[in-house]
Coordinates of C-alpha atoms and ligand atoms in Angstrom, one line a residue:
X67 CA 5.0 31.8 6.5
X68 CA 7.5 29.3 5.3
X69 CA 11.0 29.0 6.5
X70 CA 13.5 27.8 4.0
X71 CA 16.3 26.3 5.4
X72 CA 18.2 26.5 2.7
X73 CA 18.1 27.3 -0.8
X74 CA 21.1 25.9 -3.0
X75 CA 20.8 26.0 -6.9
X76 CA 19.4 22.8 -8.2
X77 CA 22.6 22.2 -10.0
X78 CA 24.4 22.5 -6.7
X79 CA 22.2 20.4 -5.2
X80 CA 22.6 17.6 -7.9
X81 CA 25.8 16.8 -7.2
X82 CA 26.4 17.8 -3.5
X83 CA 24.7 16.8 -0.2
X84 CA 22.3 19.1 1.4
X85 CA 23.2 20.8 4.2
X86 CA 21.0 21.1 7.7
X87 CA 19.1 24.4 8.7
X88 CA 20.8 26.3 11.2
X89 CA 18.2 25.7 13.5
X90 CA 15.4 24.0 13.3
X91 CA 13.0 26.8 14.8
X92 CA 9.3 25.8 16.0
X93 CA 6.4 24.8 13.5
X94 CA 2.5 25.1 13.7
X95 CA 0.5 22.7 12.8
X96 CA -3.3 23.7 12.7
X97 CA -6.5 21.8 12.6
X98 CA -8.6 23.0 10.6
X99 CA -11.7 22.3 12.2
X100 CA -13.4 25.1 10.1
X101 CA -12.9 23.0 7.1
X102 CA -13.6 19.9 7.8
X103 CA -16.1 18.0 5.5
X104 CA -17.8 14.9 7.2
X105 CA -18.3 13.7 3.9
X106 CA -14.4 13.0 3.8
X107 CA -13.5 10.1 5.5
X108 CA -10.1 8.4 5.0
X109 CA -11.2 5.3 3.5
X110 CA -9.9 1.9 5.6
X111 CA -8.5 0.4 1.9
X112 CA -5.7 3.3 1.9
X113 CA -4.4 0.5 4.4
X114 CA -4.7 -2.2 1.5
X115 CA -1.9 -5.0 1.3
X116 CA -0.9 -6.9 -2.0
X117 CA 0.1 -10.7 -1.8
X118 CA 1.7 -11.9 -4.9
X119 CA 3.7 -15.3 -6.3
X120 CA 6.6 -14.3 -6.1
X121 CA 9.7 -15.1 -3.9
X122 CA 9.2 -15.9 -0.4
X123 CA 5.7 -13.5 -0.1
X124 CA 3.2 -16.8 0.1
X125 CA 5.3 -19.6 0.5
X126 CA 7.1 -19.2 3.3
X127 CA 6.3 -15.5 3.8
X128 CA 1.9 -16.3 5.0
X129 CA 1.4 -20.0 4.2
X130 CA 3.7 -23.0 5.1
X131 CA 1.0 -25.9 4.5
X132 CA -0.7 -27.8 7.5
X133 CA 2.7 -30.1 7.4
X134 CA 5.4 -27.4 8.2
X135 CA 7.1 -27.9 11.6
X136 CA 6.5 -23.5 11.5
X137 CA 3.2 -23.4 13.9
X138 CA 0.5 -22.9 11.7
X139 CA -3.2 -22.5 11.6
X140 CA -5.1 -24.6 8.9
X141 CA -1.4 -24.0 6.7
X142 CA -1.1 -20.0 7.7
X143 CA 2.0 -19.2 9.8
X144 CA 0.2 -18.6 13.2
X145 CA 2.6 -15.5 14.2
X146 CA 1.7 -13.9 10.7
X147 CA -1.5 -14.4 11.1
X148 CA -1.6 -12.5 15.0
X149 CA 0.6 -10.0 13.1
X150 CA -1.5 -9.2 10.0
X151 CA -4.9 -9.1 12.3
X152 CA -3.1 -6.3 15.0
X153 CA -3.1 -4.4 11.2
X154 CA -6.3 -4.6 11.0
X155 CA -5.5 -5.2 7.5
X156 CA -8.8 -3.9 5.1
X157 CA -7.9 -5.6 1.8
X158 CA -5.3 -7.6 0.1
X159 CA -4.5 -8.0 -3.1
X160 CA -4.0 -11.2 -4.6
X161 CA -2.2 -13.1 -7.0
X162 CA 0.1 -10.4 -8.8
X163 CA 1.5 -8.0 -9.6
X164 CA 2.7 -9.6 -12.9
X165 CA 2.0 -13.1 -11.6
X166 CA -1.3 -12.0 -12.1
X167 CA -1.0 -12.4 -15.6
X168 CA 0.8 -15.6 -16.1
X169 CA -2.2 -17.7 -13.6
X170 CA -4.8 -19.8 -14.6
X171 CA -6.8 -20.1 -11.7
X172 CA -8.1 -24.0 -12.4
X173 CA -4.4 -25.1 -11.5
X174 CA -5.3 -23.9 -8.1
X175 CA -8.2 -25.5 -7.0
X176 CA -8.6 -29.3 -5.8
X177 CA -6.8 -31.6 -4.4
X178 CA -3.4 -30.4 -3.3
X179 CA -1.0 -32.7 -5.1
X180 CA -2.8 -33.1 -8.2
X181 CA -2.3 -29.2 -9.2
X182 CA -0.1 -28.8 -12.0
X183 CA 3.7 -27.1 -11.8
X184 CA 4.6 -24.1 -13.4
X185 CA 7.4 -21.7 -13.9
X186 CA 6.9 -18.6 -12.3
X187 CA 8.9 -16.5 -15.8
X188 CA 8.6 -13.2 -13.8
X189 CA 9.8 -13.6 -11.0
X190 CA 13.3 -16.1 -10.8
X191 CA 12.3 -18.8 -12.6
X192 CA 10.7 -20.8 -9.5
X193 CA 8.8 -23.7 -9.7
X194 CA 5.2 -22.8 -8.5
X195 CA 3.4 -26.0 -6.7
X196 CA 0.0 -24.2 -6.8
X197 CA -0.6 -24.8 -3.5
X198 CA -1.5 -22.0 -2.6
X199 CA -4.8 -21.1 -4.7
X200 CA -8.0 -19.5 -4.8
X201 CA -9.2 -21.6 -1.5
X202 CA -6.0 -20.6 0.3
X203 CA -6.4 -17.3 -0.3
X204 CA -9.9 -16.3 0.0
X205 CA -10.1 -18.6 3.6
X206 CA -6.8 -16.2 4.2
X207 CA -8.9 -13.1 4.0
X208 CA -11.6 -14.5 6.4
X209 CA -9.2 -15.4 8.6
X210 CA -7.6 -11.9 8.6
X211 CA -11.3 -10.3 8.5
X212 CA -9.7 -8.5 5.2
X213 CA -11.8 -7.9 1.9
X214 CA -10.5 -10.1 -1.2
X215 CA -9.6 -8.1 -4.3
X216 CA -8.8 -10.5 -6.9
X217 CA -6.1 -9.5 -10.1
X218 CA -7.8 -11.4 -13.2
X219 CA -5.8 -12.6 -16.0
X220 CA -6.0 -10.6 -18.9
X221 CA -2.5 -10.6 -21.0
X222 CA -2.3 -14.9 -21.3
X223 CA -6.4 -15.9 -19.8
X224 CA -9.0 -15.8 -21.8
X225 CA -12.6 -13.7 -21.0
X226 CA -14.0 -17.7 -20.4
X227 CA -11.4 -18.4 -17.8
X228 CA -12.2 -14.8 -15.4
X229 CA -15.7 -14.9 -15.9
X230 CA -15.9 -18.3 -14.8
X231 CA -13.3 -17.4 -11.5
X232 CA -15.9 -14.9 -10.5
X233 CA -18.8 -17.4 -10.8
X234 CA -16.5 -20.1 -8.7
X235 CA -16.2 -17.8 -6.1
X236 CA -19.5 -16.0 -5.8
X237 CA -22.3 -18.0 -7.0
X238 CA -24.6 -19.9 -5.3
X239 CA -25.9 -22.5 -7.6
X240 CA -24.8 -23.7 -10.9
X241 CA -21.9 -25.4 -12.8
X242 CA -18.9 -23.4 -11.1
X243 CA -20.5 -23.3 -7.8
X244 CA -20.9 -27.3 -7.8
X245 CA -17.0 -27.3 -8.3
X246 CA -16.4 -25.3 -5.0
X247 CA -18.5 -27.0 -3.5
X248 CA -16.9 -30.1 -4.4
X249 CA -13.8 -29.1 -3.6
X250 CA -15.2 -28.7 0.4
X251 CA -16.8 -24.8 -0.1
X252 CA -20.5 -24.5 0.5
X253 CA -21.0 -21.2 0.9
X254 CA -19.9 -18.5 -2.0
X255 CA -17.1 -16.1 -0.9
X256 CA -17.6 -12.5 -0.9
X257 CA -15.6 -10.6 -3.9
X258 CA -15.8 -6.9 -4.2
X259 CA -12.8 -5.5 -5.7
X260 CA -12.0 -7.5 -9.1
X261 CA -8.6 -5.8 -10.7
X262 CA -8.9 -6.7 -14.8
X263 CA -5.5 -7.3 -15.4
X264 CA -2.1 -5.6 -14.1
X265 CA 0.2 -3.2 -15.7
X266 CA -1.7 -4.3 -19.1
X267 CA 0.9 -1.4 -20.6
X268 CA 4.1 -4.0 -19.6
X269 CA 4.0 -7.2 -18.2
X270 CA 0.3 -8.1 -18.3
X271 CA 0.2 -8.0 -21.9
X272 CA 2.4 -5.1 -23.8
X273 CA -0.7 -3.5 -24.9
X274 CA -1.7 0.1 -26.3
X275 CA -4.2 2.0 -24.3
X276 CA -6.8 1.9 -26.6
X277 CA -6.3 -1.8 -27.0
X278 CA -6.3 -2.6 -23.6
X279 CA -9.8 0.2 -23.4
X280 CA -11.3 -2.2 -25.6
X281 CA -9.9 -5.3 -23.9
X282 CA -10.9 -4.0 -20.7
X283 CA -15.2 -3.2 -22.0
X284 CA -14.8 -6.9 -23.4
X285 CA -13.8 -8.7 -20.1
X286 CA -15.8 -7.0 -17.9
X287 CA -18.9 -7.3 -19.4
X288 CA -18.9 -11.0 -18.8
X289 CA -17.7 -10.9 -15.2
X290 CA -21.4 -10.8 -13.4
X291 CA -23.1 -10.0 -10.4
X292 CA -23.8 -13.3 -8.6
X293 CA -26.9 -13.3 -6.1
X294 CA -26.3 -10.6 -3.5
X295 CA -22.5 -10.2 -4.9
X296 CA -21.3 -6.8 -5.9
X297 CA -18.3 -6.6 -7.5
X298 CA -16.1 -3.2 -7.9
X299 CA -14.2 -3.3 -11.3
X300 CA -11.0 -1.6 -11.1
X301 CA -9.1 -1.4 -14.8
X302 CA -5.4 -2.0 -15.1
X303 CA -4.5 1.7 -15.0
X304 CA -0.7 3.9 -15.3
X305 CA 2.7 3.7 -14.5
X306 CA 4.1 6.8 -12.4
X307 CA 3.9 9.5 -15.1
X308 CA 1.9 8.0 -18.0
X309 CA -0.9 10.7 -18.3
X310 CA -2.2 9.6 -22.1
X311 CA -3.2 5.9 -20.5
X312 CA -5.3 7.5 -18.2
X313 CA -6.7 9.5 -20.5
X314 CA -7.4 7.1 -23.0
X315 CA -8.8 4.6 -20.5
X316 CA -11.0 7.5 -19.2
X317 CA -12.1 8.5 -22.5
X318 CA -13.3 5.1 -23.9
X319 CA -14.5 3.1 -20.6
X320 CA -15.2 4.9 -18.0
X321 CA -18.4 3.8 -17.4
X322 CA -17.2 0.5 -17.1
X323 CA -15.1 0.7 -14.0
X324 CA -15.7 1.6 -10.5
X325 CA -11.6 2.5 -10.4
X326 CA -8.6 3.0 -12.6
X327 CA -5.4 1.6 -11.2
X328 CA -1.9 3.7 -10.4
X329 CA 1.3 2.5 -9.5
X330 CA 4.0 4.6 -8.0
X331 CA 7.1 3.2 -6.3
X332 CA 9.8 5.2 -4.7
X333 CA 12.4 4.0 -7.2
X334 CA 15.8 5.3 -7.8
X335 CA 14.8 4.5 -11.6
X336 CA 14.4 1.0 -13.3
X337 CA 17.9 0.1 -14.9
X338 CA 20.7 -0.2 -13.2
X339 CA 21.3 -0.6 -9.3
X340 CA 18.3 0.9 -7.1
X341 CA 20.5 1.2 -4.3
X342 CA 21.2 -0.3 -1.1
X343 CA 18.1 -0.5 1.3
X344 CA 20.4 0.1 4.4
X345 CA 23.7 1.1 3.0
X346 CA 22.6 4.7 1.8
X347 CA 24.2 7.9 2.7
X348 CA 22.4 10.9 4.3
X349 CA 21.7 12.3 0.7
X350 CA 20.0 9.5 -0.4
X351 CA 18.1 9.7 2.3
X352 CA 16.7 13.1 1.5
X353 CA 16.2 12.2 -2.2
X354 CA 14.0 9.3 -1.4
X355 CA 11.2 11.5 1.0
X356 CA 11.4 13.8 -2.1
X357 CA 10.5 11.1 -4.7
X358 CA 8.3 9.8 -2.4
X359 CA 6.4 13.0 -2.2
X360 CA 6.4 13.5 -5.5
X361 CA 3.6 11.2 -5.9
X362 CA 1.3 13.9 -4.5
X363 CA 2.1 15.5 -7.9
X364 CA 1.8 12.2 -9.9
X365 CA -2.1 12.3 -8.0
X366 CA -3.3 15.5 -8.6
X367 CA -2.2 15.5 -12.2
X368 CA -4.2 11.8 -12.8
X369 CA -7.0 12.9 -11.0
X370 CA -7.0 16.4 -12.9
X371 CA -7.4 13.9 -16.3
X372 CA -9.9 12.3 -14.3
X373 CA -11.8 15.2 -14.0
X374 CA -12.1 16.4 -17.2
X375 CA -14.4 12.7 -17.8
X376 CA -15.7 12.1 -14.5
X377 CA -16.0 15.6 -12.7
X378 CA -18.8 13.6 -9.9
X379 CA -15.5 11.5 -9.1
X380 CA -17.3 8.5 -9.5
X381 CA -14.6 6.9 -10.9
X382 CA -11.6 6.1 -7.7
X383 CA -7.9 6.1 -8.4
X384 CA -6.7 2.8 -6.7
X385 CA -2.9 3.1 -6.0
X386 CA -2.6 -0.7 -5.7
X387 CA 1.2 -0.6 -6.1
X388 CA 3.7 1.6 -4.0
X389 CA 6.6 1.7 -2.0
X390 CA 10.1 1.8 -2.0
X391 CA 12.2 -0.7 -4.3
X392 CA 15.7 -0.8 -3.3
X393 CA 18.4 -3.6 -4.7
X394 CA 17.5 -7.4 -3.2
X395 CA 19.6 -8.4 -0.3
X396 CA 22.8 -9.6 -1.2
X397 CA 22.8 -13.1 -0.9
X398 CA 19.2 -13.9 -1.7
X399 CA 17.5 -15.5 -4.7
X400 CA 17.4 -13.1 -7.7
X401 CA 14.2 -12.0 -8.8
X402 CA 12.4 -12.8 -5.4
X403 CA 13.1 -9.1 -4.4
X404 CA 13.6 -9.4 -0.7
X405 CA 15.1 -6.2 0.6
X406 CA 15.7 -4.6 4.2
X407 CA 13.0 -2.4 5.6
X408 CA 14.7 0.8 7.9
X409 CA 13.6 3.9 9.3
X410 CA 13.9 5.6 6.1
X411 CA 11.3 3.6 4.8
X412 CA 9.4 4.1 8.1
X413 CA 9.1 7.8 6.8
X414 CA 8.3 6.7 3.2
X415 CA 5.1 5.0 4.4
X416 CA 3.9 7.8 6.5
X417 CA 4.7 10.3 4.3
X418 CA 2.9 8.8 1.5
X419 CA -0.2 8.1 3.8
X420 CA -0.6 11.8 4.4
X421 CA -0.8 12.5 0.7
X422 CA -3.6 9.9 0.1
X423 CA -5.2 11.2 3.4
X424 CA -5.0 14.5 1.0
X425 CA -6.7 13.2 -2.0
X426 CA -9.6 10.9 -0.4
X427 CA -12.2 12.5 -2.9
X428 CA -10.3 10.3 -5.4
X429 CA -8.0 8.1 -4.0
X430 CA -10.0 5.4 -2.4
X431 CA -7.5 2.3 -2.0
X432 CA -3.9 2.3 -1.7
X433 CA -1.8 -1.2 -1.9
X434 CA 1.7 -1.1 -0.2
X435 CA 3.9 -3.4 -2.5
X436 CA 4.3 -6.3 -0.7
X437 CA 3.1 -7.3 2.6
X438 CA 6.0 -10.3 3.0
X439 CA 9.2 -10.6 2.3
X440 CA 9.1 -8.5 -0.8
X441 CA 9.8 -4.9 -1.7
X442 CA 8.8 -2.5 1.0
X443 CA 7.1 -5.3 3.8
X444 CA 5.2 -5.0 6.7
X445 CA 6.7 -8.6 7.5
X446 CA 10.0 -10.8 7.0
X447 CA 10.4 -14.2 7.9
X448 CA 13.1 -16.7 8.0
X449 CA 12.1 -20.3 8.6
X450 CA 9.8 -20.0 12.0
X451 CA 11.1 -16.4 13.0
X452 CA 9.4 -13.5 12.1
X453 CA 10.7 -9.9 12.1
X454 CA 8.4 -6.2 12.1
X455 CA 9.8 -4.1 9.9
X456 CA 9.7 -0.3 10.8
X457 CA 6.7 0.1 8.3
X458 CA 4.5 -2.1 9.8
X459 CA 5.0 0.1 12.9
X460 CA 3.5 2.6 10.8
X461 CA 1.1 1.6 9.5
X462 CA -0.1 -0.1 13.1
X463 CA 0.2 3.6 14.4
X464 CA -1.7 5.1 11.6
X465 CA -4.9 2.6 12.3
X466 CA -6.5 5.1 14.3
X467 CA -7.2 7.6 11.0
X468 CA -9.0 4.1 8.8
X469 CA -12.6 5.1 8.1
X470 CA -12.0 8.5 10.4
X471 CA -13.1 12.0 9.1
X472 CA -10.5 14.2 7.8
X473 CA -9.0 17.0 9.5
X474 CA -7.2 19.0 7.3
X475 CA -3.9 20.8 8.7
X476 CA -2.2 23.9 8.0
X477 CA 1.9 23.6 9.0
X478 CA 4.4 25.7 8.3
X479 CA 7.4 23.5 7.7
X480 CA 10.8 24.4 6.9
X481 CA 12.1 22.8 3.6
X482 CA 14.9 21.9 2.2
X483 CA 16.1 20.8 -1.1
X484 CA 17.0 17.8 -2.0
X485 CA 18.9 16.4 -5.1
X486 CA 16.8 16.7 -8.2
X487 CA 16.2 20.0 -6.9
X488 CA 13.3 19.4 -5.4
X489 CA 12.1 20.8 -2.6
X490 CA 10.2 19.1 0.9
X491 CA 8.7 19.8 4.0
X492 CA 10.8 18.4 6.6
X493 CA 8.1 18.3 8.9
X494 CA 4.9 16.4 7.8
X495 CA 0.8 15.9 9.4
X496 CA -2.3 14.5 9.2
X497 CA -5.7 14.7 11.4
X498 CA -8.4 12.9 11.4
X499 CA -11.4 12.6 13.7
X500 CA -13.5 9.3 14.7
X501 CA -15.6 8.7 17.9
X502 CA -14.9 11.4 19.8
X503 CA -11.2 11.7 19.2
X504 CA -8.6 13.3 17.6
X505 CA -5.4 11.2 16.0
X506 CA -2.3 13.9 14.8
X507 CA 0.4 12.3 13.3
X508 CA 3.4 13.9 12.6
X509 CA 7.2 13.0 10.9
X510 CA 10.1 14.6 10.7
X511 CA 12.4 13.7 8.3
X512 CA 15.4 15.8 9.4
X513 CA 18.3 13.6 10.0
X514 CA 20.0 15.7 12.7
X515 CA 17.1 18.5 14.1
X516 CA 14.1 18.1 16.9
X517 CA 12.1 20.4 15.8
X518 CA 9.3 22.4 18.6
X519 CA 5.8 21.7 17.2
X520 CA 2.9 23.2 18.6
X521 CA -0.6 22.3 17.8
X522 CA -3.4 24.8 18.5
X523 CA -6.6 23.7 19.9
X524 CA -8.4 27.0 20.8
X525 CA -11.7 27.1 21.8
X526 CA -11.9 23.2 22.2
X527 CA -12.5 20.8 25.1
X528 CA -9.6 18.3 24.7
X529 CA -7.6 15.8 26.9
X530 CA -4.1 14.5 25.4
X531 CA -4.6 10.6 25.8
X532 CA -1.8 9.0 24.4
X533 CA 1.3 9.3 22.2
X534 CA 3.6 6.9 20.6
X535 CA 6.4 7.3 18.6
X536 CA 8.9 5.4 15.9
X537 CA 12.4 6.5 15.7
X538 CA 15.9 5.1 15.3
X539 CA 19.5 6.2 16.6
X540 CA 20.4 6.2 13.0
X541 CA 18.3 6.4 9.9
X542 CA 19.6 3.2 8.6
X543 CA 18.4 1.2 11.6
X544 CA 16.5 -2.1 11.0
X545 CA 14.8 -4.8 11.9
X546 CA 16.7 -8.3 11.7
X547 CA 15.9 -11.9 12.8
X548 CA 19.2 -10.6 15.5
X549 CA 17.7 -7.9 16.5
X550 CA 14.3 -7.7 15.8
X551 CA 12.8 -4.3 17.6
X552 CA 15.8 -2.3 17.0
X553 CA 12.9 -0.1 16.0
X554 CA 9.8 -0.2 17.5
X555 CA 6.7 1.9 19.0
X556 CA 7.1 3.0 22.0
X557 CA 4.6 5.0 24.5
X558 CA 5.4 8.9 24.0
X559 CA 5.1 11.4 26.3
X560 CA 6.8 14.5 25.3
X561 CA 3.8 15.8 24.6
X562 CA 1.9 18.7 26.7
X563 CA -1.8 20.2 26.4
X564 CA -1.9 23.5 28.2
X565 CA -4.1 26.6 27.2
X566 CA -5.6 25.3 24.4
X567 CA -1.9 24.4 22.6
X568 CA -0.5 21.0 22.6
X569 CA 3.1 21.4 22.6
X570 CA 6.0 19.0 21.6
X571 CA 9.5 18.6 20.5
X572 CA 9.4 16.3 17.8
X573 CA 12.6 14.3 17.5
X574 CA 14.7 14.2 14.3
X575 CA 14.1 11.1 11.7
X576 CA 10.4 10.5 13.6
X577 CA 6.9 9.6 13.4
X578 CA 4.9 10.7 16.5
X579 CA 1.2 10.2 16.7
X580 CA -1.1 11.9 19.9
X581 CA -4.9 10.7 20.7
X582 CA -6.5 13.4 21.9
X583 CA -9.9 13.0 23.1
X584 CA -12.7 15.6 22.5
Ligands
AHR781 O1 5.4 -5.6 -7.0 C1 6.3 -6.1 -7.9 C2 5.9 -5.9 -9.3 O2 6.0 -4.6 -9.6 C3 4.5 -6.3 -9.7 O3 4.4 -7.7 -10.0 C4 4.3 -5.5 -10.9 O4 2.9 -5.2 -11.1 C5 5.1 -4.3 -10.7 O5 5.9 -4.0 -11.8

């Protein structure tokens, strides 16, 4: 049974903060062991990162060139590097985000100082060297040990241009492979995931569904299958709550595409201030964990649309853009959209991991938005120091459940509303299985209660291995180059197994995660 803290009228709650529950009494979470389906395994893409031109991400934010006084390796900052590998990092996503759109990928091959200039028009005006090209990138991914999925220009390229990208990179033999070659690649790289085009409903080219449907049939066709190469053709899918382009791009090419793109950021809205990433009162708070959730909505109505075309769900949604997007950091460049990463976020990226741990039949890649420096990062950096933000903490916690079997989990939560009149758990989970152990993790987004959560285990051989947990003295905590594990994992051991119930009091504002071996 659910206990609802409190219930205000949704036009109360618009306009006034929510008060806290009285008491914040004990919740269950249960394994469902019964309903586990081995077939359901959370793929390791969910954990995908997207790398685009814009602000400080590349330059500065994973590449400094083999010159910079910043320690490098081969160009790569060296602590970004150790960093991103402790991820264990699946896939990135590379060159945009709109960027993606603007690129022609011929300015970024050969010699270094040769390769033209441009204006990067989306994102501040900033003169873009090219340095940092299709070489860069895909010796990046080997480097990381992540998979490459390339964004291909649709909106200003030409079907010519991709086509021959894809046969630079993965052929063998032949015209484009000569090229690599010459410019010091013998061997082909591996490209799987090939994104055709970005928001092609906006910035990647203003078009109408059925125009981009078309599009979409036309430059796919001619981006081939190179030797033992396999690509995964992902189409330039919705925005948030725009059901007709996923129904039209279903209707007319589905059979062309191995996934249909999403994006979803946790967005006060997209005129006007987004708000402060650290200056944000306790409301806000609450109103961000429930437009973050509200994506589990957003998911199960695309996918219902999906359905109706594709009921085998060969088709995956690829959420290749989330996160939070908060105001830039006073001070810095406009249009390079550098914010401050706290706890709140923390909570963003865990919650929004347990609802694509929910939806694995169709979600099968997720893309946090960015992984430097921009939006909602795993890693800021200022000249040759580098800071963690809270959500790489989570996602370094969350490693355990890539490529693990789901466990699903009943809890019974308490909930509050929050503004908008929506209402959320305060007290999320997820299970998975892998090798012989169990990973729980659990957040609670209550700002003030600990909440007593036990976790039944009947009937099962178990041993409580380990525990961590990310939390902050306020909610607003951060990272900074100052004070740079203000919030940070530490070991957790609040945790108990004793007749066949693990027991624990999880803290307010929390992520807690127990290994349990079985
Ligand atoms: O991630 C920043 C931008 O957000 C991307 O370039 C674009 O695709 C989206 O609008």
């Amino acid at each position: 049974m659910k206990k609802v803290c409190k219930v205000f009228a949704a036009a109360v709650c618009a306009v006034a903060p929510v008060a806290t529950c009285a008491a914040a009494a004990g919740v269950t979470v249960t394994p469902r062991f019964d309903r586990v389906d081995t077939a359901l395994t959370i793929p390791a893409e969910i954990y995908g990162q997207f790398a685009e031109h814009l602000g400080t991400c590349i330059y500065g934010g994973l590449w400094v060139g083999e010159d910079s006084p910043v320690p490098n390796t081969d160009g790569y900052r060296t602590d970004v590097l150790e960093a991103l590998r402790e991820l264990r990092v699946p896939v990135m996503r590379w060159p945009g985000g709109c960027f993606a759109d603007e690129y022609h990928w011929t300015d970024g091959i050969g010699p270094r100082h040769q390769r033209p200039r441009m204006v990067n028009t989306n994102w501040g005006g900033t003169v873009e060297d090219n340095s940092f090209g299709t070489h860069e990138f895909f010796n990046l991914c080997e480097l990381i040990g992540c998979e490459p999925y390339l964004s291909g220009n649709v909106g200003s390229g030409t079907v010519e241009e991709l086509a021959k990208w894809v046969e630079y990179i993965t052929a063998e033999d032949g015209p484009m492979a000569a090229r690599r070659k010459a410019n010091g690649r013998e061997k082909p790289w591996r490209l799987k995931y090939l994104g055709v085009g970005n928001e092609s409903w906006g910035c990647g080219g203003s078009f109408t569904p059925e125009a981009y449907a078309n599009e979409y049939r036309r430059y796919q066709t001619y981006c081939r299958d190179f030797g033992s190469n396999r690509l995964y053709k992902i189409a330039s899918g919705a925005s948030d709550y725009d059901y007709n382009w996923t129904d039209v791009l279903m209707r007319n090419a589905r059979d062309h595409m191995r996934g249909l793109s999403l994006h979803y950021y946790t967005v006060p809205g997209w005129t006007g201030s987004k708000g402060s990433a650290t200056d944000f009162s306790d409301d806000d708070h609450y109103w961000t964990m429930g437009k973050c959730l509200e994506i589990e909505d957003v998911i199960a109505r695309h996918d219902s649309i999906m359905t109706v075309y594709d009921p085998d769900r060969r088709v995956a949604l690829i959420v290749d853009e989330w996160g939070t997007w908060w105001d830039q950091e006073p001070g810095t460049v406009p249009g390079h959209l550098y914010q401050q990463n706290t706890m709140r976020d923390a909570l963003v990226a865990a919650l929004s991991l347990n609802v694509f741990h929910r939806h694995t039949d169709r979600v099968r890649m997720a893309n946090i938005a960015q992984i430097a420096n921009v939006l909602q990062s795993m890693i800021l950096t200022r000249g040759d120091r580098m800071v963690l933000t809270p959500t790489y903490y989570v996602f370094k916690m969350y490693a355990p459940h890539q490529g693990a079997t789901v466990v699903p989990v009943d809890i019974d939560s308490p909930e509050r509303i929050v503004r908008g009149g929506r209402t959320v758990p305060t007290v999320s989970a997820t299970a998975s299985r892998k090798d012989g152990m169990l990973t729980v993790t659990l957040s609670n987004i209550d700002l003030d209660k600990p909440v007593d959560v036990s976790i039944p285990l009947s009937g099962i051989k178990a041993r409580l291995e380990s525990g961590e947990i990310l939390t902050a003295a306020d909610i607003r905590d951060y990272n900074d180059f100052g004070q740079p594990e203000r919030v940070t994992l530490r070991p957790y051991d609040g945790a108990r197994l004793k007749d066949g119930k693990l027991s624990l009091s999880l803290p307010a504002k929390s992520v807690v995660s127990l290994r349990v071996r079985l």
